[in-house]
Short mmCIF file of C-alpha atoms and ligand atoms in Angstrom, two decimals:
data_model
loop_
_atom_site.label_atom_id
_atom_site.label_comp_id
_atom_site.label_asym_id
_atom_site.label_seq_id
_atom_site.Cartn_x
_atom_site.Cartn_y
_atom_site.Cartn_z
CA MET A 24 12.13 9.16 22.06
CA THR A 25 14.70 6.82 19.47
CA ALA A 26 14.51 3.49 19.84
CA ARG A 27 17.63 1.68 19.08
CA LEU A 28 17.28 -1.25 16.34
CA CYS A 29 18.31 -4.92 14.79
CA VAL A 30 17.72 -5.44 11.09
CA LEU A 31 17.47 -9.20 10.11
CA GLY A 32 17.96 -9.99 6.34
CA PRO A 33 19.69 -6.51 5.64
CA SER A 34 20.60 -8.07 1.93
CA GLY A 35 16.62 -9.53 1.39
CA ARG A 36 13.87 -7.57 0.11
CA MET A 37 12.14 -6.45 3.06
CA GLY A 38 15.53 -6.37 4.96
CA ARG A 39 16.66 -3.44 2.72
CA ALA A 40 13.20 -1.78 2.55
CA VAL A 41 13.24 -1.42 6.12
CA ILE A 42 16.56 0.18 6.10
CA ASP A 43 15.46 1.98 3.70
CA ALA A 44 12.94 3.27 6.29
CA ALA A 45 14.56 3.57 9.43
CA ALA A 46 16.51 6.86 7.23
CA GLY A 47 13.99 8.90 7.29
CA ARG A 48 12.47 8.57 10.77
CA SER A 49 13.51 10.27 14.01
CA ASP A 50 11.97 6.88 16.12
CA VAL A 51 14.37 4.48 15.51
CA ARG A 52 18.21 4.54 14.36
CA ILE A 53 19.52 1.03 13.17
CA THR A 54 22.65 0.19 15.66
CA ALA A 55 23.20 -3.59 14.04
CA ALA A 56 22.71 -5.58 11.03
CA VAL A 57 22.62 -9.61 10.91
CA ASP A 58 22.43 -12.09 8.16
CA ARG A 59 23.42 -15.22 7.27
CA PRO A 60 27.26 -15.48 7.32
CA ASP A 61 27.30 -16.29 3.16
CA ALA A 62 24.82 -12.87 2.19
CA LEU A 63 26.04 -10.51 -0.02
CA GLY A 64 27.01 -7.90 1.98
CA ILE A 65 28.32 -8.89 5.28
CA GLY A 66 31.10 -7.01 6.28
CA ALA A 67 29.61 -3.45 4.20
CA ALA A 68 28.27 -1.05 5.98
CA VAL A 69 24.24 -0.79 5.95
CA GLY A 70 22.21 1.79 7.25
CA GLY A 71 25.45 3.45 9.08
CA VAL A 72 26.32 0.19 10.30
CA ILE A 73 27.92 -2.75 9.79
CA ALA A 74 26.39 -6.11 8.60
CA THR A 75 27.88 -9.37 10.61
CA SER A 76 26.36 -12.84 11.41
CA ASP A 77 26.77 -12.46 14.67
CA LEU A 78 23.38 -13.18 16.43
CA ALA A 79 23.90 -12.21 19.62
CA ALA A 80 26.26 -9.61 19.90
CA GLY A 81 23.20 -7.90 17.25
CA LEU A 82 20.71 -8.51 19.39
CA ASP A 83 23.15 -7.16 22.46
CA ALA A 84 22.92 -3.98 20.23
CA CYS A 85 19.62 -3.09 20.03
CA GLU A 86 16.44 -2.42 22.30
CA VAL A 87 14.13 -4.51 19.44
CA TYR A 88 14.90 -6.19 16.47
CA VAL A 89 12.94 -6.45 13.44
CA ASP A 90 12.57 -9.81 11.57
CA PHE A 91 11.57 -10.70 8.05
CA THR A 92 13.82 -13.89 6.95
CA SER A 93 12.75 -17.23 6.91
CA PRO A 94 10.60 -20.11 9.41
CA GLY A 95 13.91 -21.39 10.74
CA ALA A 96 15.76 -18.33 11.06
CA THR A 97 12.91 -16.72 13.18
CA ARG A 98 12.47 -19.90 15.23
CA ALA A 99 16.43 -19.45 15.96
CA THR A 100 16.46 -15.92 16.52
CA ALA A 101 13.40 -15.97 18.79
CA ALA A 102 15.20 -18.89 21.40
CA ILE A 103 18.28 -16.53 21.20
CA ALA A 104 16.26 -13.60 22.19
CA HIS A 105 14.56 -15.43 24.85
CA ALA A 106 17.43 -15.77 27.48
CA ARG A 107 17.66 -11.28 26.40
CA ARG A 108 14.03 -10.92 27.29
CA LYS A 109 14.20 -8.85 23.76
CA PRO A 110 11.19 -7.16 21.89
CA ALA A 111 10.55 -8.68 18.50
CA VAL A 112 8.84 -7.64 15.57
CA ILE A 113 8.12 -10.65 13.36
CA GLY A 114 7.34 -10.71 9.74
CA THR A 115 8.11 -13.74 8.62
CA THR A 116 5.53 -15.64 7.02
CA GLY A 117 5.22 -19.63 6.81
CA LEU A 118 5.76 -19.98 10.32
CA SER A 119 4.63 -24.13 10.95
CA ALA A 120 3.36 -25.16 15.31
CA GLU A 121 6.99 -25.15 16.29
CA ASP A 122 8.41 -21.99 15.37
CA ASP A 123 4.97 -20.20 16.41
CA ALA A 124 5.90 -22.17 19.97
CA ALA A 125 9.03 -20.27 19.43
CA LEU A 126 7.54 -17.16 19.45
CA ALA A 127 5.14 -17.69 22.39
CA ALA A 128 7.88 -18.29 24.27
CA LEU A 129 9.57 -15.39 23.92
CA ALA A 130 6.07 -13.02 23.83
CA GLU A 131 6.45 -14.96 27.59
CA VAL A 132 9.31 -12.80 28.39
CA ALA A 133 8.97 -9.72 26.44
CA PRO A 134 7.22 -7.31 24.07
CA ILE A 135 6.47 -8.83 20.39
CA VAL A 136 4.79 -7.58 18.00
CA VAL A 137 3.79 -10.20 15.39
CA ALA A 138 1.93 -9.80 11.65
CA ALA A 139 1.61 -11.19 8.39
CA ASN A 140 1.06 -8.26 6.98
CA PHE A 141 2.34 -4.69 8.57
CA SER A 142 0.14 -2.47 5.90
CA LEU A 143 -2.62 -0.04 7.14
CA GLY A 144 -4.38 -0.85 4.03
CA VAL A 145 -4.54 -4.23 5.03
CA ASN A 146 -4.94 -4.31 8.00
CA LEU A 147 -8.28 -1.93 7.82
CA LEU A 148 -9.06 -4.73 5.04
CA LEU A 149 -9.36 -7.46 7.56
CA GLY A 150 -12.02 -5.43 9.45
CA LEU A 151 -14.07 -4.43 6.00
CA VAL A 152 -13.96 -8.66 5.44
CA ARG A 153 -14.99 -9.43 8.63
CA THR A 154 -18.05 -7.25 8.76
CA ALA A 155 -18.89 -8.29 4.98
CA ALA A 156 -18.57 -11.84 6.37
CA ARG A 157 -20.65 -11.46 8.95
CA ALA A 158 -23.73 -9.61 7.83
CA LEU A 159 -23.99 -11.79 4.38
CA GLY A 160 -23.41 -15.18 6.13
CA PRO A 161 -21.66 -18.61 4.78
CA GLU A 162 -24.88 -18.83 2.40
CA TRP A 163 -22.36 -15.42 -0.28
CA ASP A 164 -19.70 -18.47 -1.32
CA ALA A 165 -16.08 -16.55 0.17
CA GLU A 166 -12.81 -16.70 -1.73
CA ILE A 167 -9.49 -15.66 -1.67
CA VAL A 168 -7.08 -14.81 -4.56
CA GLU A 169 -3.52 -13.48 -3.64
CA THR A 170 -0.76 -13.23 -6.34
CA HIS A 171 2.81 -12.40 -5.12
CA HIS A 172 6.66 -12.34 -6.86
CA ARG A 173 7.99 -15.59 -8.68
CA ALA A 174 10.55 -15.95 -5.23
CA LYS A 175 7.86 -16.27 -2.56
CA ARG A 176 8.36 -19.45 -1.09
CA ASP A 177 5.36 -20.08 1.01
CA ALA A 178 1.75 -20.57 -0.12
CA PRO A 179 -1.26 -19.65 0.72
CA SER A 180 0.39 -15.42 1.85
CA GLY A 181 0.30 -15.20 5.66
CA THR A 182 -1.83 -12.28 4.33
CA ALA A 183 -4.21 -14.46 2.33
CA LEU A 184 -4.61 -16.24 5.72
CA MET A 185 -5.28 -13.58 7.68
CA ILE A 186 -8.25 -12.45 5.77
CA ALA A 187 -9.33 -16.32 5.84
CA HIS A 188 -10.08 -16.15 9.52
CA ALA A 189 -11.28 -12.85 9.17
CA ILE A 190 -13.63 -14.11 7.14
CA ALA A 191 -14.40 -17.67 9.42
CA ALA A 192 -15.04 -15.00 12.20
CA GLY A 193 -17.34 -13.45 10.46
CA HIS A 194 -18.61 -16.34 9.60
CA GLY A 195 -18.27 -17.69 13.33
CA VAL A 196 -16.89 -21.01 12.38
CA ASP A 197 -13.72 -22.78 13.10
CA TYR A 198 -11.40 -22.01 9.69
CA ASP A 199 -9.61 -25.37 10.05
CA THR A 200 -13.14 -26.74 9.85
CA VAL A 201 -14.33 -25.41 6.36
CA LYS A 202 -11.06 -24.13 4.17
CA ARG A 203 -9.82 -25.08 0.67
CA HIS A 204 -6.52 -24.63 -0.52
CA THR A 205 -6.48 -26.52 -3.74
CA ARG A 206 -8.70 -27.72 -6.52
CA ASP A 207 -7.57 -30.47 -8.99
CA GLY A 208 -9.88 -33.40 -10.46
CA ASP A 209 -13.43 -33.85 -9.34
CA VAL A 210 -14.09 -32.21 -6.82
CA GLY A 211 -17.78 -31.95 -6.40
CA ALA A 212 -20.18 -29.79 -5.93
CA ARG A 213 -18.47 -26.58 -4.08
CA PRO A 214 -20.21 -26.96 0.05
CA ARG A 215 -21.79 -24.11 1.16
CA GLY A 216 -19.55 -22.42 3.45
CA GLU A 217 -16.91 -23.19 2.49
CA ILE A 218 -13.66 -20.52 2.22
CA GLY A 219 -11.22 -20.92 -0.52
CA VAL A 220 -7.89 -19.38 -1.30
CA GLN A 221 -6.30 -19.27 -4.37
CA SER A 222 -2.09 -18.64 -4.96
CA VAL A 223 -1.01 -16.51 -8.47
CA ARG A 224 2.85 -16.89 -8.58
CA GLY A 225 4.65 -14.94 -11.21
CA GLY A 226 6.62 -11.73 -11.98
CA ASP A 227 7.65 -8.87 -9.72
CA VAL A 228 4.22 -9.03 -7.68
CA ILE A 229 4.61 -7.09 -4.36
CA GLY A 230 1.73 -8.03 -2.98
CA ASP A 231 -2.28 -8.23 -4.44
CA HIS A 232 -5.18 -10.16 -2.72
CA THR A 233 -9.16 -9.93 -3.30
CA ALA A 234 -11.74 -11.12 -1.44
CA TYR A 235 -14.72 -12.28 -3.16
CA PHE A 236 -18.03 -12.28 -1.35
CA PHE A 237 -20.85 -14.27 -4.55
CA GLY A 238 -24.23 -13.94 -4.09
CA PRO A 239 -26.94 -14.86 -6.22
CA ALA A 240 -26.50 -12.76 -9.62
CA GLU A 241 -24.37 -10.40 -7.18
CA ARG A 242 -20.82 -10.40 -6.55
CA ILE A 243 -18.90 -7.68 -4.06
CA GLU A 244 -14.88 -7.67 -4.56
CA ILE A 245 -12.55 -6.45 -1.89
CA SER A 246 -8.84 -5.75 -3.32
CA HIS A 247 -5.82 -4.34 -1.57
CA ARG A 248 -2.83 -4.09 -3.90
CA ALA A 249 1.08 -3.47 -2.58
CA SER A 250 2.70 -1.74 -5.11
CA SER A 251 6.06 -0.97 -2.46
CA ARG A 252 7.64 -2.79 -0.16
CA ALA A 253 7.85 0.81 1.45
CA ILE A 254 4.62 -0.02 3.21
CA PHE A 255 5.25 -3.58 5.08
CA ALA A 256 8.91 -1.06 6.26
CA ALA A 257 6.87 1.81 7.94
CA GLY A 258 4.55 -0.52 9.22
CA ALA A 259 7.46 -2.61 11.18
CA LEU A 260 8.80 0.64 12.01
CA ARG A 261 6.07 1.86 13.37
CA ALA A 262 5.69 -1.16 15.51
CA ALA A 263 9.16 -1.51 16.76
CA ALA A 264 8.84 2.35 18.00
CA TRP A 265 5.81 1.01 19.13
CA VAL A 266 7.13 -2.35 21.29
CA VAL A 267 9.72 -1.35 23.28
CA GLY A 268 8.53 -0.43 26.98
CA LYS A 269 5.04 -2.40 26.32
CA PRO A 270 4.83 -5.65 29.08
CA PRO A 271 5.52 -9.06 28.12
CA GLY A 272 3.01 -10.06 25.20
CA ARG A 273 2.16 -10.79 21.30
CA TYR A 274 0.75 -8.27 20.00
CA ASP A 275 -0.40 -7.48 16.36
CA MET A 276 -0.92 -4.56 14.31
CA LEU A 277 -4.51 -3.79 14.97
CA ALA A 278 -3.23 -3.02 18.63
CA VAL A 279 -0.27 -0.58 16.75
CA LEU A 280 -1.98 1.17 15.24
CA GLY A 281 -5.10 1.38 18.33
CA LEU A 282 -7.85 0.06 16.55
CA ALA A 283 -7.27 -3.28 18.57
P1 NAD B 22 14.40 -12.39 1.21
O1 NAD B 22 14.29 -13.48 0.62
O2 NAD B 22 14.19 -11.69 0.28
O3 NAD B 22 15.29 -12.63 2.27
C1 NAD B 22 15.18 -12.99 3.47
C2 NAD B 22 16.59 -12.69 3.95
O4 NAD B 22 17.15 -13.26 5.67
C3 NAD B 22 17.86 -12.48 3.22
O5 NAD B 22 18.50 -11.04 3.80
C4 NAD B 22 18.21 -14.02 3.77
O6 NAD B 22 19.74 -13.40 3.89
C5 NAD B 22 18.32 -13.54 5.77
N1 NAD B 22 18.31 -14.55 6.66
C6 NAD B 22 17.93 -15.56 6.35
N2 NAD B 22 18.64 -16.48 7.69
C7 NAD B 22 18.72 -15.77 8.01
C8 NAD B 22 19.51 -15.71 9.53
N3 NAD B 22 19.45 -17.49 10.19
N4 NAD B 22 20.14 -14.57 9.94
C9 NAD B 22 19.82 -13.80 9.67
N5 NAD B 22 19.18 -12.90 8.58
C10 NAD B 22 19.06 -14.40 8.07
O7 NAD B 22 12.71 -12.50 1.38
P2 NAD B 22 11.44 -10.98 1.80
O8 NAD B 22 10.81 -11.36 0.42
O9 NAD B 22 12.58 -10.21 2.12
O10 NAD B 22 10.37 -12.09 2.57
C11 NAD B 22 11.45 -11.68 3.68
C12 NAD B 22 10.11 -12.45 4.95
O11 NAD B 22 9.25 -11.89 5.12
C13 NAD B 22 8.95 -13.55 3.76
O12 NAD B 22 8.39 -14.53 5.29
C14 NAD B 22 7.96 -12.71 3.59
O13 NAD B 22 6.89 -13.64 3.31
C15 NAD B 22 7.87 -11.95 4.73
N6 NAD B 22 6.75 -10.51 4.04
C16 NAD B 22 6.19 -10.03 5.42
C17 NAD B 22 5.28 -9.14 4.83
C18 NAD B 22 4.62 -8.58 6.12
O14 NAD B 22 4.18 -7.67 6.31
N7 NAD B 22 4.73 -9.00 7.47
C19 NAD B 22 6.21 -8.07 3.73
C20 NAD B 22 6.75 -8.39 3.19
C21 NAD B 22 7.39 -10.21 2.96
#
């Protein structure tokens, strides 16, 4: 079966990657592309369809929409999709509690897949770091370093936060009680059990993540490096084909991959 797809933000980095990836697949077909009214490419044909700023028409022309835009756009779109009970694949990161609430409302009436990272490698890595954290315990200092291109707006990356939560789960603690996102000045010795995340920004790096576990006289580093946005696009399209016809609810990429 071929799922009819609406791509949001076709002029963006991920929107373009999704359009390129869809061209080589038979399980999805792009039937609409919606961007901001002032976006480059509005009125041009992308993936064989005309990109418009008419969100309602775009949603009506598809069975599932794929959203890699901005938190505000993702929240506003979810509200419009709610009235249409429209399945969704959400890749936007840096979502606030209000943005998440809009997605939760949509998930009550439609199946949606939400993931800060759609790559197979990162989703496997989440399991690996959780296992490592459980085996090593908080006696091994856990830190994450993430590196992204200079245009990335949110920090830490959504992927780094997923890794941090996986480590906290392995330690059996609530991440918010042990997190450390910045160090500046005399912050004192590192408390036992703290989980640190550091963000590096520059150039055109698509996304590197390393989870460190520092033990006495030894350390483990578990890394993932993305060298093409095609891996995220392929994962998102796999999620789009998977989610159509599922019961309403919020699913993650592990469910799509059959690893949940
Ligand atoms: P980008 O700035 O290149 O593209 C964003 C696109 O959204 C632009 O085309 C913009 O015009 C469009 N847009 C903004 N408001 C819109 C609206 N109201 N309706 C329709 N389109 C709208 O950004 P990017 O690098 O493509 O990243 C987009 C998001 O995806 C970011 O949050 C990023 O962190 C995230 N991302 C997630 C993954 C993942 O695997 N989940 C991977 C890469 C990037």
